Amino acid sequence: MRHVVIAFALALEAAVIYFPVHGFDFVNYDDDVYMGARRIDEGLTARNVEWAFSTFHHSNWHPLTWLSWLTEIEVFGVRPGPMHLGNALLHAANGVLLYMALLSLTRKAVPSALAAALFAAHPMHVESVAWISERKDVLSVFFGLLAIIAYARYAEHTRPLTYIATIAAFALSLLAKPMLVTLPLVLLLLDFWPTERYTTYRWSRLALEKAPLFAMSAASCVVTWMAQSAGGAIKTVETFPLWLRLSTASVGYLNYVAKTFAPVNLAAFYPHPSDGLNFTAAVLAAGVVAIVSLNAWVYRERSGYVFTGWFWFVGALAPVIGIVQVGEQAIADRYSYWPHIGLFVALTFGIYAIAIENRSSVAQNCTYTVCAACIVTLGVLASIQTRVWKDSETLWRHVLAVTENNYVAHANLGHALLATDPDEAEREFEAALAIRPDHFESLIDIANIWLERGETEQAIAAYLEAAERFPGAYLAYANFGGALEKAGRRGEAIEAYKNALNRAPADIETRVRLADALLADGNFEHAVVQFEYAIQLDPSNARPRIGAARSLAALGKTSEARAQLERALRDEPDNAEASKLLQEVLVPGK
């Protein structure tokens, strides 16, 4: 009964902190990219299930996360409230599962409950819960904790069924997000403490036992590398040299520890220090990490929970600490969601050991009272931090208030303000450019504002400047083409679109815009070629098929045009444009 009460209290703790998220909106930080994926509004269709397992959308491969969103969309539509609550429910479940996992491994309810309470209440986890795009985190850890629970049973009885359950849960975790590729190493740490399986089996046997799990981790790393490389998310050594990566990693570890104990000024994006990183601070940070690691090793027999917890934390952060630089952030709160468990284990079981050694009931009660006060304080801070994620404008104004030189926050705040205050949005884009002059997206966004105002020639000049300053930026040429076309300079627009496609041949949107311009210019044969190229890139996209049908019809190839429209309607049965064209243009009198 006691365990049921503790589990209920943990779930209630998470519910109190995160209940307000049901009224939050999507934010313009990945949410718009994920929820803007084509056909996602169709929900859980067979075609979307196949797509979820094959897409590298937004430089990621996480089919199970897509399936969870598609399931919610099937029931509720593309609405932020249910998705936010889905994240919150998973987080609450994770708090309970963490308690069950630690209890299964240690048979100690008090420190297990303290660790789970810290996990449920810590403000650094708000990003993983209150941000819809980070469904990946809460879902992958959900299955990772199930894998640990299954492994705890296996460690106790070594039954094949529990081993298979461990593998299955781990596979589902990787399908949600590859963050838990370090789980096989965590299980080896658990073989040392608390299960002490190393006293029964050789380490070689224990490592060989994890071979299927290591193989799965390796496969996940390869797929992740492919996905992120395809999207250009992985930074080169020219952009981020090795010395900078190592320095960032050493300082990053201490930053994560510092924010664990003092979770203030939390932000959705922490700018990378780049050349501004203090080398001396990096060396000192590396020294601190090395000293703590050495002591955890030396005293591993006396304090196994510190050894396991610390190296859980260090190992779990390793894939995202900056050695392989993905994106441009220095650290990220969401990256602490899984590694934090190790720190919480070391901390709570250490406190518990001290409390047990001190036989004074007064001292023990004082210790637990302080722990409870800390958890309540963290919960209050988490509740405050949760409200930061209410909407895009609130989020980025907060980030600008707690960070410096944050061009990402200025640019995203600008996007959030476009619909309501384009003048202020323009100032935010200018602020982003002042911090990072090579942020060509902000230059293009300013030109977009001018174009929307009707200042077409000024916008054309700005797009041309962006194209000349950043010759590799296809978006500058694509928008340049759009502005030229709006000004009635279609021939120049066609050349601009071609320049864009020379830099990004797989960009379907620009390919279709080029084809539309060719169609409007009466160049039907070349328009067909471009529409067919777009169809090859995405065979289930109805838009280029409709354009191809118009071009083919203009060439008198009615049967081919009809075939394109019929295929478009198979993919998108409710497409009114395709239906109208099929009935009224190609087969009049039908």
Coordinates of C-alpha atoms in Angstrom, one line a residue:
M1 CA 0.0 0.0 0.0
R2 CA 2.9 2.4 0.8
H3 CA 4.3 2.0 -2.7
V4 CA 0.9 2.8 -4.2
V5 CA 0.7 6.0 -2.1
I6 CA 4.2 7.1 -3.2
A7 CA 3.4 6.4 -6.8
F8 CA 0.2 8.4 -6.6
A9 CA 2.0 11.3 -4.9
L10 CA 4.6 11.4 -7.6
A11 CA 2.0 11.5 -10.3
L12 CA 0.1 14.2 -8.5
E13 CA 3.3 16.2 -8.1
A14 CA 3.8 16.2 -11.9
A15 CA 0.1 16.9 -12.5
V16 CA 0.1 20.0 -10.3
I17 CA 3.2 21.4 -12.0
Y18 CA 2.2 20.7 -15.6
F19 CA -1.6 20.9 -15.7
P20 CA -1.6 24.5 -17.1
V21 CA 0.1 23.3 -20.3
H22 CA -3.3 22.1 -21.6
G23 CA -4.0 25.8 -22.5
F24 CA -0.7 26.5 -24.2
D25 CA -0.2 27.0 -27.9
F26 CA 2.4 25.6 -30.3
V27 CA 5.6 27.6 -30.4
N28 CA 7.7 28.6 -33.5
Y29 CA 10.6 26.4 -32.3
D30 CA 10.3 23.1 -34.2
D31 CA 6.5 22.8 -33.3
D32 CA 5.7 24.6 -36.5
V33 CA 8.1 22.4 -38.5
Y34 CA 6.8 19.1 -37.1
M35 CA 3.1 20.1 -37.1
G36 CA 3.5 21.6 -40.5
A37 CA 4.6 18.3 -42.1
R38 CA 2.5 17.6 -45.1
R39 CA -0.5 15.3 -44.5
I40 CA 0.1 15.1 -40.8
D41 CA -3.5 16.4 -40.3
E42 CA -4.7 13.2 -41.9
G43 CA -3.8 11.3 -38.7
L44 CA -2.9 7.7 -38.3
T45 CA -3.3 6.5 -41.9
A46 CA -1.4 3.5 -43.4
R47 CA 0.4 6.0 -45.7
N48 CA 1.5 8.1 -42.7
V49 CA 2.6 5.1 -40.8
E50 CA 4.9 4.1 -43.7
W51 CA 6.1 7.7 -43.9
A52 CA 6.9 7.9 -40.1
F53 CA 9.4 5.0 -40.5
S54 CA 11.0 6.4 -43.7
T55 CA 11.2 10.2 -43.2
F56 CA 14.3 12.2 -42.0
H57 CA 12.0 15.2 -41.6
H58 CA 13.8 18.0 -39.8
S59 CA 17.1 16.0 -39.6
N60 CA 15.7 13.3 -37.3
W61 CA 14.5 9.8 -37.4
H62 CA 12.0 9.0 -34.6
P63 CA 9.1 7.0 -36.0
L64 CA 7.5 6.1 -32.7
T65 CA 7.3 9.8 -31.8
W66 CA 5.6 10.5 -35.1
L67 CA 3.1 7.7 -34.4
S68 CA 2.3 9.1 -31.0
W69 CA 1.5 12.5 -32.5
L70 CA -0.4 10.9 -35.4
T71 CA -2.5 8.9 -32.9
E72 CA -3.4 12.1 -31.0
I73 CA -4.2 13.9 -34.3
E74 CA -6.5 11.0 -35.3
V75 CA -8.5 11.6 -32.2
F76 CA -8.3 15.3 -31.4
G77 CA -7.0 16.9 -34.6
V78 CA -4.0 19.1 -34.9
R79 CA -4.6 20.8 -31.5
P80 CA -1.8 21.8 -29.0
G81 CA -3.8 21.2 -25.8
P82 CA -4.1 17.4 -26.1
M83 CA -0.5 17.1 -27.3
H84 CA 0.7 19.1 -24.3
L85 CA -1.3 16.9 -21.9
G86 CA 0.2 13.9 -23.6
N87 CA 3.7 15.1 -22.7
A88 CA 2.6 15.8 -19.2
L89 CA 1.0 12.4 -18.7
L90 CA 4.2 10.7 -20.0
H91 CA 6.3 12.7 -17.6
A92 CA 4.1 11.8 -14.7
A93 CA 4.3 8.2 -15.7
N94 CA 8.1 8.5 -15.9
G95 CA 8.3 9.7 -12.4
V96 CA 6.3 6.6 -11.2
L97 CA 8.4 4.3 -13.4
L98 CA 11.6 5.7 -12.1
Y99 CA 10.5 5.0 -8.6
M100 CA 9.5 1.4 -9.6
A101 CA 12.8 0.9 -11.4
L102 CA 15.0 2.1 -8.4
L103 CA 12.8 0.2 -6.0
S104 CA 13.2 -3.0 -8.0
L105 CA 16.9 -2.6 -8.1
T106 CA 17.6 -1.5 -4.5
R107 CA 14.6 -2.4 -2.4
K108 CA 15.0 1.0 -0.7
A109 CA 11.8 3.0 -0.9
V110 CA 12.9 6.3 0.6
P111 CA 15.9 7.2 -1.6
S112 CA 14.0 5.8 -4.7
A113 CA 11.1 8.1 -3.9
L114 CA 13.4 11.1 -3.4
A115 CA 15.1 10.5 -6.7
A116 CA 11.8 10.2 -8.5
A117 CA 10.4 13.3 -6.8
L118 CA 13.5 15.3 -7.9
F119 CA 13.1 14.0 -11.4
A120 CA 9.4 14.9 -11.6
A121 CA 9.9 18.4 -10.1
H122 CA 13.2 19.6 -11.5
P123 CA 12.8 22.9 -13.6
M124 CA 15.4 21.8 -16.2
H125 CA 12.9 19.1 -17.3
V126 CA 10.2 21.7 -18.2
E127 CA 11.7 22.0 -21.7
S128 CA 11.2 18.3 -22.3
V129 CA 7.6 18.4 -21.0
A130 CA 6.1 21.8 -21.9
W131 CA 7.6 21.7 -25.4
I132 CA 5.5 19.6 -27.8
S133 CA 8.4 18.9 -30.0
E134 CA 10.2 17.2 -27.2
R135 CA 7.7 14.4 -27.0
K136 CA 10.8 12.5 -28.1
D137 CA 12.4 12.9 -24.6
V138 CA 9.5 11.8 -22.5
L139 CA 8.5 8.9 -24.8
S140 CA 12.1 7.5 -25.1
V141 CA 12.7 7.7 -21.4
F142 CA 9.3 6.0 -20.7
F143 CA 10.4 3.0 -22.6
G144 CA 14.0 3.2 -21.3
L145 CA 12.7 3.0 -17.7
L146 CA 10.5 0.0 -18.7
A147 CA 13.7 -1.6 -20.1
I148 CA 15.5 -1.0 -16.7
I149 CA 12.5 -2.5 -14.8
A150 CA 12.6 -5.6 -17.1
Y151 CA 16.4 -5.8 -16.6
A152 CA 16.0 -5.6 -12.8
R153 CA 13.7 -8.7 -13.1
Y154 CA 16.3 -10.3 -15.3
A155 CA 19.1 -9.6 -13.0
E156 CA 17.2 -11.3 -10.2
H157 CA 16.1 -14.4 -12.0
T158 CA 17.9 -14.4 -15.4
R159 CA 14.8 -15.5 -17.2
P160 CA 14.8 -15.3 -21.1
L161 CA 11.4 -13.6 -21.1
T162 CA 12.6 -10.6 -19.0
Y163 CA 15.7 -10.4 -21.2
I164 CA 13.5 -10.2 -24.3
A165 CA 11.4 -7.6 -22.6
T166 CA 14.5 -5.5 -22.0
I167 CA 15.5 -5.7 -25.6
A168 CA 12.0 -4.8 -26.8
A169 CA 11.6 -1.8 -24.5
F170 CA 15.0 -0.6 -25.5
A171 CA 14.1 -0.9 -29.2
L172 CA 11.0 1.2 -28.6
S173 CA 13.0 3.8 -26.7
L174 CA 15.4 4.2 -29.7
L175 CA 12.5 4.5 -32.1
A176 CA 11.2 7.4 -30.0
K177 CA 14.6 9.2 -29.8
P178 CA 18.2 7.9 -30.0
M179 CA 19.2 9.7 -26.8
L180 CA 19.2 6.4 -24.9
V181 CA 21.9 4.8 -27.0
T182 CA 23.9 4.8 -23.7
L183 CA 21.5 2.4 -22.0
P184 CA 23.6 -0.7 -22.4
L185 CA 26.4 1.1 -20.5
V186 CA 24.0 2.1 -17.8
L187 CA 23.0 -1.6 -17.4
L188 CA 26.6 -2.5 -17.0
L189 CA 26.9 0.2 -14.3
L190 CA 23.8 -1.4 -12.6
D191 CA 25.6 -4.7 -12.7
F192 CA 28.2 -3.1 -10.4
W193 CA 25.7 -1.3 -8.1
P194 CA 23.1 -2.0 -6.9
T195 CA 22.7 -5.6 -8.4
E196 CA 26.4 -6.6 -7.8
R197 CA 26.1 -9.1 -10.6
Y198 CA 29.8 -8.7 -11.2
T199 CA 30.4 -10.8 -8.1
T200 CA 28.6 -13.7 -9.8
Y201 CA 29.6 -13.3 -13.4
R202 CA 32.7 -12.2 -15.2
W203 CA 32.7 -8.7 -16.7
S204 CA 33.3 -10.3 -20.1
R205 CA 30.1 -12.3 -19.7
L206 CA 28.1 -9.3 -18.6
A207 CA 29.4 -7.3 -21.6
L208 CA 28.6 -10.1 -24.0
E209 CA 25.2 -10.4 -22.6
K210 CA 24.6 -6.7 -23.7
A211 CA 25.8 -7.4 -27.2
P212 CA 22.4 -7.2 -28.9
L213 CA 21.8 -3.9 -27.1
F214 CA 25.1 -2.5 -28.2
A215 CA 24.3 -3.5 -31.7
M216 CA 21.0 -1.7 -31.6
S217 CA 22.7 1.4 -30.2
A218 CA 25.3 1.3 -33.0
A219 CA 22.5 1.0 -35.7
S220 CA 20.6 3.9 -34.1
C221 CA 23.8 6.0 -34.2
V222 CA 24.3 5.3 -37.9
V223 CA 20.7 6.2 -38.8
T224 CA 20.8 9.3 -36.6
W225 CA 24.1 10.4 -38.3
M226 CA 22.5 9.8 -41.7
A227 CA 19.4 11.9 -40.8
Q228 CA 21.3 14.8 -39.3
S229 CA 23.9 14.8 -42.0
A230 CA 21.1 14.9 -44.6
G231 CA 19.6 17.9 -43.0
G232 CA 23.0 19.7 -42.5
A233 CA 22.6 19.7 -38.7
I234 CA 26.1 18.3 -37.9
K235 CA 28.7 21.0 -37.9
T236 CA 32.1 20.6 -39.6
V237 CA 35.5 20.7 -37.8
E238 CA 36.1 23.9 -39.7
T239 CA 33.1 25.6 -38.1
F240 CA 33.7 24.0 -34.7
P241 CA 37.4 22.9 -34.3
L242 CA 38.3 20.0 -32.1
W243 CA 39.8 22.2 -29.3
L244 CA 36.5 24.2 -29.2
R245 CA 34.5 21.0 -29.0
L246 CA 36.5 19.6 -26.1
S247 CA 36.4 22.9 -24.3
T248 CA 32.7 23.2 -24.7
A249 CA 32.2 19.6 -23.5
S250 CA 34.2 20.2 -20.3
V251 CA 32.5 23.4 -19.4
G252 CA 29.2 21.9 -20.4
Y253 CA 29.4 19.2 -17.8
L254 CA 29.9 21.7 -15.1
N255 CA 27.1 23.9 -16.5
Y256 CA 24.7 21.0 -16.3
V257 CA 25.7 20.3 -12.7
A258 CA 25.5 24.0 -11.7
K259 CA 22.0 24.3 -13.2
T260 CA 21.0 21.1 -11.4
F261 CA 21.6 22.7 -8.1
A262 CA 20.7 26.3 -9.1
P263 CA 18.1 26.0 -11.9
V264 CA 17.7 29.7 -12.6
N265 CA 17.9 31.7 -15.9
L266 CA 16.8 28.6 -17.8
A267 CA 16.4 29.2 -21.6
A268 CA 15.2 27.5 -24.6
F269 CA 18.4 28.3 -26.4
Y270 CA 21.9 29.0 -25.0
P271 CA 24.2 30.6 -27.6
H272 CA 27.4 28.7 -28.3
P273 CA 30.4 30.7 -26.9
S274 CA 32.5 29.9 -30.0
D275 CA 35.7 32.0 -29.9
G276 CA 34.5 33.6 -26.7
L277 CA 35.1 30.5 -24.7
N278 CA 37.6 31.0 -21.9
F279 CA 40.3 28.4 -22.4
T280 CA 41.5 28.6 -18.7
A281 CA 37.9 28.0 -17.6
A282 CA 37.7 25.0 -19.9
V283 CA 40.9 23.5 -18.5
L284 CA 39.7 24.0 -14.9
A285 CA 36.3 22.5 -15.8
A286 CA 38.0 19.4 -17.3
G287 CA 40.1 19.1 -14.2
V288 CA 37.0 19.2 -11.9
V289 CA 35.3 16.5 -14.0
A290 CA 38.4 14.4 -14.0
I291 CA 38.8 14.7 -10.2
V292 CA 35.2 13.8 -9.5
S293 CA 35.4 10.8 -11.9
L294 CA 38.7 9.6 -10.3
N295 CA 37.2 9.8 -6.8
A296 CA 34.0 8.0 -8.0
W297 CA 36.3 5.2 -9.3
V298 CA 38.6 5.0 -6.3
Y299 CA 35.7 4.9 -3.8
R300 CA 33.5 2.7 -5.9
E301 CA 33.4 -0.2 -3.4
R302 CA 32.5 2.1 -0.5
S303 CA 30.0 4.3 -2.4
G304 CA 28.7 2.3 -5.3
Y305 CA 25.7 4.6 -5.8
V306 CA 28.1 7.5 -6.5
F307 CA 30.1 5.5 -9.0
T308 CA 27.0 4.3 -10.9
G309 CA 25.2 7.6 -10.6
W310 CA 28.1 9.8 -11.7
F311 CA 29.1 7.7 -14.6
W312 CA 25.5 7.3 -15.7
F313 CA 25.3 11.1 -15.8
V314 CA 28.7 11.5 -17.6
G315 CA 28.0 8.7 -20.1
A316 CA 24.4 9.7 -20.9
L317 CA 25.5 13.3 -21.7
A318 CA 28.4 12.2 -23.9
P319 CA 26.4 12.0 -27.1
V320 CA 25.1 15.6 -26.8
I321 CA 27.9 17.3 -24.9
G322 CA 29.4 18.9 -28.0
I323 CA 32.1 16.5 -29.2
V324 CA 29.8 15.9 -32.1
Q325 CA 28.3 19.3 -32.5
V326 CA 24.7 19.2 -33.7
G327 CA 23.0 22.5 -34.0
E328 CA 24.4 25.7 -32.6
Q329 CA 23.4 25.5 -28.9
A330 CA 26.1 25.3 -26.2
I331 CA 23.9 23.2 -23.8
A332 CA 20.2 22.4 -23.7
D333 CA 17.9 21.8 -20.7
R334 CA 16.2 18.9 -22.6
Y335 CA 19.5 17.0 -22.7
S336 CA 19.5 16.6 -18.9
Y337 CA 16.2 14.6 -18.9
W338 CA 17.9 11.2 -19.1
P339 CA 21.3 12.0 -17.6
H340 CA 19.8 13.7 -14.5
I341 CA 18.6 10.3 -13.2
G342 CA 22.3 9.3 -12.5
L343 CA 22.9 12.5 -10.6
F344 CA 19.7 12.1 -8.6
V345 CA 20.6 8.5 -7.8
A346 CA 24.1 9.5 -6.5
L347 CA 22.6 12.4 -4.5
T348 CA 19.6 10.7 -2.9
F349 CA 21.2 7.4 -2.1
G350 CA 24.2 9.4 -0.7
I351 CA 21.9 11.4 1.6
Y352 CA 20.1 8.2 2.6
A353 CA 23.3 6.5 3.5
I354 CA 24.4 9.5 5.7
A355 CA 20.9 9.6 7.3
I356 CA 21.1 5.9 8.1
E357 CA 24.6 6.1 9.6
N358 CA 23.4 8.9 11.8
R359 CA 21.3 7.0 14.3
S360 CA 19.7 10.2 15.7
S361 CA 16.1 10.3 14.7
V362 CA 16.1 14.1 15.0
A363 CA 18.9 14.4 12.5
Q364 CA 17.2 12.0 10.2
N365 CA 13.9 13.9 10.4
C366 CA 15.8 17.1 9.7
T367 CA 17.5 15.6 6.7
Y368 CA 14.2 14.4 5.2
T369 CA 12.5 17.8 6.0
V370 CA 15.2 19.6 4.1
C371 CA 14.8 17.2 1.2
A372 CA 11.1 17.8 1.1
A373 CA 11.6 21.6 1.2
C374 CA 14.0 21.3 -1.7
I375 CA 11.6 19.3 -3.7
V376 CA 8.8 21.8 -3.0
T377 CA 11.0 24.7 -4.0
L378 CA 12.0 22.9 -7.3
G379 CA 8.4 22.3 -8.0
V380 CA 7.5 26.0 -7.6
L381 CA 10.4 27.0 -9.8
A382 CA 9.3 24.4 -12.4
S383 CA 5.7 25.7 -12.3
I384 CA 7.0 29.2 -13.0
Q385 CA 9.3 28.0 -15.8
T386 CA 6.4 26.0 -17.3
R387 CA 4.5 29.2 -18.0
V388 CA 7.4 30.5 -20.1
W389 CA 6.3 28.0 -22.8
K390 CA 2.7 29.5 -23.1
D391 CA 3.3 30.8 -26.6
S392 CA 6.1 31.9 -28.9
E393 CA 6.2 35.5 -27.9
T394 CA 6.3 34.7 -24.2
L395 CA 9.0 32.1 -24.7
W396 CA 11.4 34.3 -26.7
R397 CA 11.0 37.4 -24.6
H398 CA 12.0 35.3 -21.6
V399 CA 15.0 33.9 -23.4
L400 CA 16.2 37.4 -24.2
A401 CA 15.7 38.4 -20.6
V402 CA 18.0 35.7 -19.3
T403 CA 20.6 35.4 -22.0
E404 CA 22.9 37.7 -23.9
N405 CA 23.9 38.0 -27.6
N406 CA 21.1 35.6 -28.5
Y407 CA 20.5 36.0 -32.2
V408 CA 18.2 32.9 -32.3
A409 CA 15.9 34.4 -29.7
H410 CA 15.7 37.8 -31.6
A411 CA 15.0 36.0 -34.9
N412 CA 12.3 33.8 -33.5
L413 CA 10.7 36.6 -31.5
G414 CA 10.6 38.5 -34.8
H415 CA 8.8 35.6 -36.4
A416 CA 6.3 35.5 -33.5
L417 CA 5.6 39.2 -34.0
L418 CA 5.2 39.2 -37.8
A419 CA 1.4 38.9 -37.8
T420 CA 0.8 41.4 -35.0
D421 CA 3.6 44.0 -35.2
P422 CA 5.7 43.8 -38.3
D423 CA 7.6 46.9 -37.3
E424 CA 8.8 45.4 -34.1
A425 CA 9.5 42.2 -35.9
E426 CA 11.8 44.1 -38.3
R427 CA 13.7 45.5 -35.3
E428 CA 14.1 42.0 -33.9
F429 CA 15.5 40.8 -37.2
E430 CA 17.9 43.8 -37.3
A431 CA 19.0 42.9 -33.7
A432 CA 19.7 39.3 -34.8
L433 CA 21.9 40.7 -37.7
A434 CA 23.7 43.0 -35.3
I435 CA 24.8 40.0 -33.3
R436 CA 25.4 37.7 -36.2
P437 CA 25.9 39.5 -39.5
D438 CA 26.0 36.3 -41.4
H439 CA 22.5 35.3 -40.3
F440 CA 21.1 35.6 -43.8
E441 CA 17.7 34.3 -42.7
S442 CA 17.1 37.5 -40.8
L443 CA 18.1 39.6 -43.8
I444 CA 15.6 37.7 -45.9
D445 CA 12.9 38.1 -43.3
I446 CA 13.4 41.8 -43.4
A447 CA 13.0 41.7 -47.2
N448 CA 9.9 39.7 -46.7
I449 CA 8.4 42.4 -44.5
W450 CA 9.2 45.0 -47.2
L451 CA 7.6 42.9 -49.9
E452 CA 4.5 42.4 -47.8
R453 CA 4.3 46.2 -47.3
G454 CA 4.3 46.7 -51.1
E455 CA 7.9 48.0 -51.1
T456 CA 8.7 45.6 -53.9
E457 CA 11.8 47.2 -55.4
Q458 CA 13.4 47.7 -51.9
A459 CA 12.7 44.0 -51.2
I460 CA 14.2 42.9 -54.5
A461 CA 17.3 44.9 -53.7
A462 CA 17.5 43.2 -50.3
Y463 CA 17.1 39.7 -51.7
L464 CA 19.8 40.5 -54.3
E465 CA 22.1 41.7 -51.5
A466 CA 21.4 38.4 -49.6
A467 CA 22.1 36.4 -52.7
E468 CA 25.4 38.2 -53.3
R469 CA 26.6 38.1 -49.7
F470 CA 25.6 34.5 -49.2
P471 CA 26.0 32.8 -52.6
G472 CA 25.3 29.3 -51.1
A473 CA 21.9 30.4 -49.6
Y474 CA 19.3 29.0 -52.0
L475 CA 16.5 30.7 -50.0
A476 CA 17.8 34.1 -51.0
Y477 CA 17.5 33.2 -54.7
A478 CA 14.1 31.6 -54.2
N479 CA 12.6 34.6 -52.5
F480 CA 14.4 36.9 -54.9
G481 CA 12.5 35.0 -57.7
G482 CA 9.2 35.4 -55.9
A483 CA 9.7 39.2 -55.5
L484 CA 10.7 39.5 -59.2
E485 CA 7.6 37.6 -60.2
K486 CA 5.4 39.8 -58.1
A487 CA 7.0 42.8 -59.8
G488 CA 6.0 41.3 -63.2
R489 CA 9.6 40.4 -64.1
R490 CA 8.9 36.8 -64.8
G491 CA 11.9 36.1 -67.0
E492 CA 14.3 37.3 -64.3
A493 CA 12.3 35.3 -61.7
I494 CA 12.7 32.1 -63.7
E495 CA 16.5 32.6 -63.7
A496 CA 16.4 33.3 -59.9
Y497 CA 14.5 30.1 -59.3
K498 CA 17.1 28.2 -61.4
N499 CA 19.9 29.7 -59.3
A500 CA 18.1 28.6 -56.2
L501 CA 17.7 25.0 -57.5
N502 CA 21.4 24.9 -58.5
R503 CA 22.1 25.2 -54.8
A504 CA 19.2 23.0 -53.5
P505 CA 18.0 20.7 -56.3
A506 CA 15.7 18.8 -53.9
D507 CA 13.7 21.8 -52.8
I508 CA 10.2 20.9 -54.0
E509 CA 8.7 24.3 -53.2
T510 CA 11.1 26.2 -55.4
R511 CA 10.9 23.5 -58.1
V512 CA 7.1 23.9 -58.3
R513 CA 7.4 27.8 -58.2
L514 CA 9.8 27.5 -61.2
A515 CA 7.4 25.2 -63.0
D516 CA 4.4 27.5 -62.3
A517 CA 6.4 30.4 -63.7
L518 CA 7.3 28.5 -66.8
L519 CA 3.6 27.5 -67.2
A520 CA 2.4 31.1 -66.8
D521 CA 5.1 32.1 -69.4
G522 CA 3.6 29.6 -71.9
N523 CA 6.7 27.4 -71.8
F524 CA 4.6 24.2 -71.3
E525 CA 7.2 21.6 -72.2
H526 CA 9.8 22.9 -69.8
A527 CA 7.1 23.3 -67.2
V528 CA 6.2 19.6 -67.5
V529 CA 9.9 18.7 -67.0
Q530 CA 10.1 20.6 -63.8
F531 CA 6.7 19.3 -62.5
E532 CA 7.8 15.8 -63.2
Y533 CA 11.1 16.4 -61.4
A534 CA 9.1 17.5 -58.3
I535 CA 6.9 14.4 -58.6
Q536 CA 9.9 12.2 -58.5
L537 CA 11.0 13.9 -55.3
D538 CA 7.7 13.4 -53.7
P539 CA 5.3 11.1 -55.6
S540 CA 2.4 11.5 -53.2
N541 CA 2.4 15.3 -53.5
A542 CA -0.7 16.4 -55.4
R543 CA 0.5 19.9 -56.2
P544 CA 3.1 19.2 -58.9
R545 CA 0.8 16.6 -60.4
I546 CA -1.9 19.2 -60.8
G547 CA 0.6 21.6 -62.4
A548 CA 1.8 18.9 -64.7
A549 CA -1.8 18.2 -65.7
R550 CA -2.4 21.8 -66.6
S551 CA 0.8 21.9 -68.7
L552 CA 0.0 18.6 -70.4
A553 CA -3.5 19.8 -71.1
A554 CA -2.1 22.9 -72.7
L555 CA 0.0 20.7 -74.9
G556 CA -3.0 18.7 -75.9
K557 CA -2.0 15.6 -74.0
T558 CA -5.3 15.1 -72.3
S559 CA -5.0 11.4 -71.4
E560 CA -1.6 12.0 -69.7
A561 CA -3.1 15.0 -67.9
R562 CA -6.1 12.9 -66.7
A563 CA -3.7 10.2 -65.4
Q564 CA -1.9 12.8 -63.3
L565 CA -5.1 14.2 -61.9
E566 CA -6.5 10.7 -61.1
R567 CA -3.3 9.9 -59.2
A568 CA -3.4 13.2 -57.4
L569 CA -6.9 12.4 -56.3
R570 CA -5.9 8.9 -55.1
D571 CA -3.3 10.6 -52.9
E572 CA -5.5 13.4 -51.8
P573 CA -9.2 12.5 -52.4
D574 CA -10.5 15.8 -51.1
N575 CA -8.3 18.0 -53.3
A576 CA -10.9 20.4 -54.8
E577 CA -8.6 21.8 -57.4
A578 CA -7.8 18.4 -58.9
S579 CA -11.5 17.5 -58.9
K580 CA -12.5 20.7 -60.6
L581 CA -9.8 20.5 -63.2
L582 CA -10.6 16.9 -64.0
Q583 CA -14.3 17.5 -64.4
E584 CA -14.5 21.0 -65.9
V585 CA -11.3 21.5 -67.9
L586 CA -10.1 18.2 -69.2
V587 CA -13.5 16.5 -69.8
P588 CA -16.0 19.2 -70.4
G589 CA -19.6 18.0 -70.5
K590 CA -19.0 15.1 -68.3

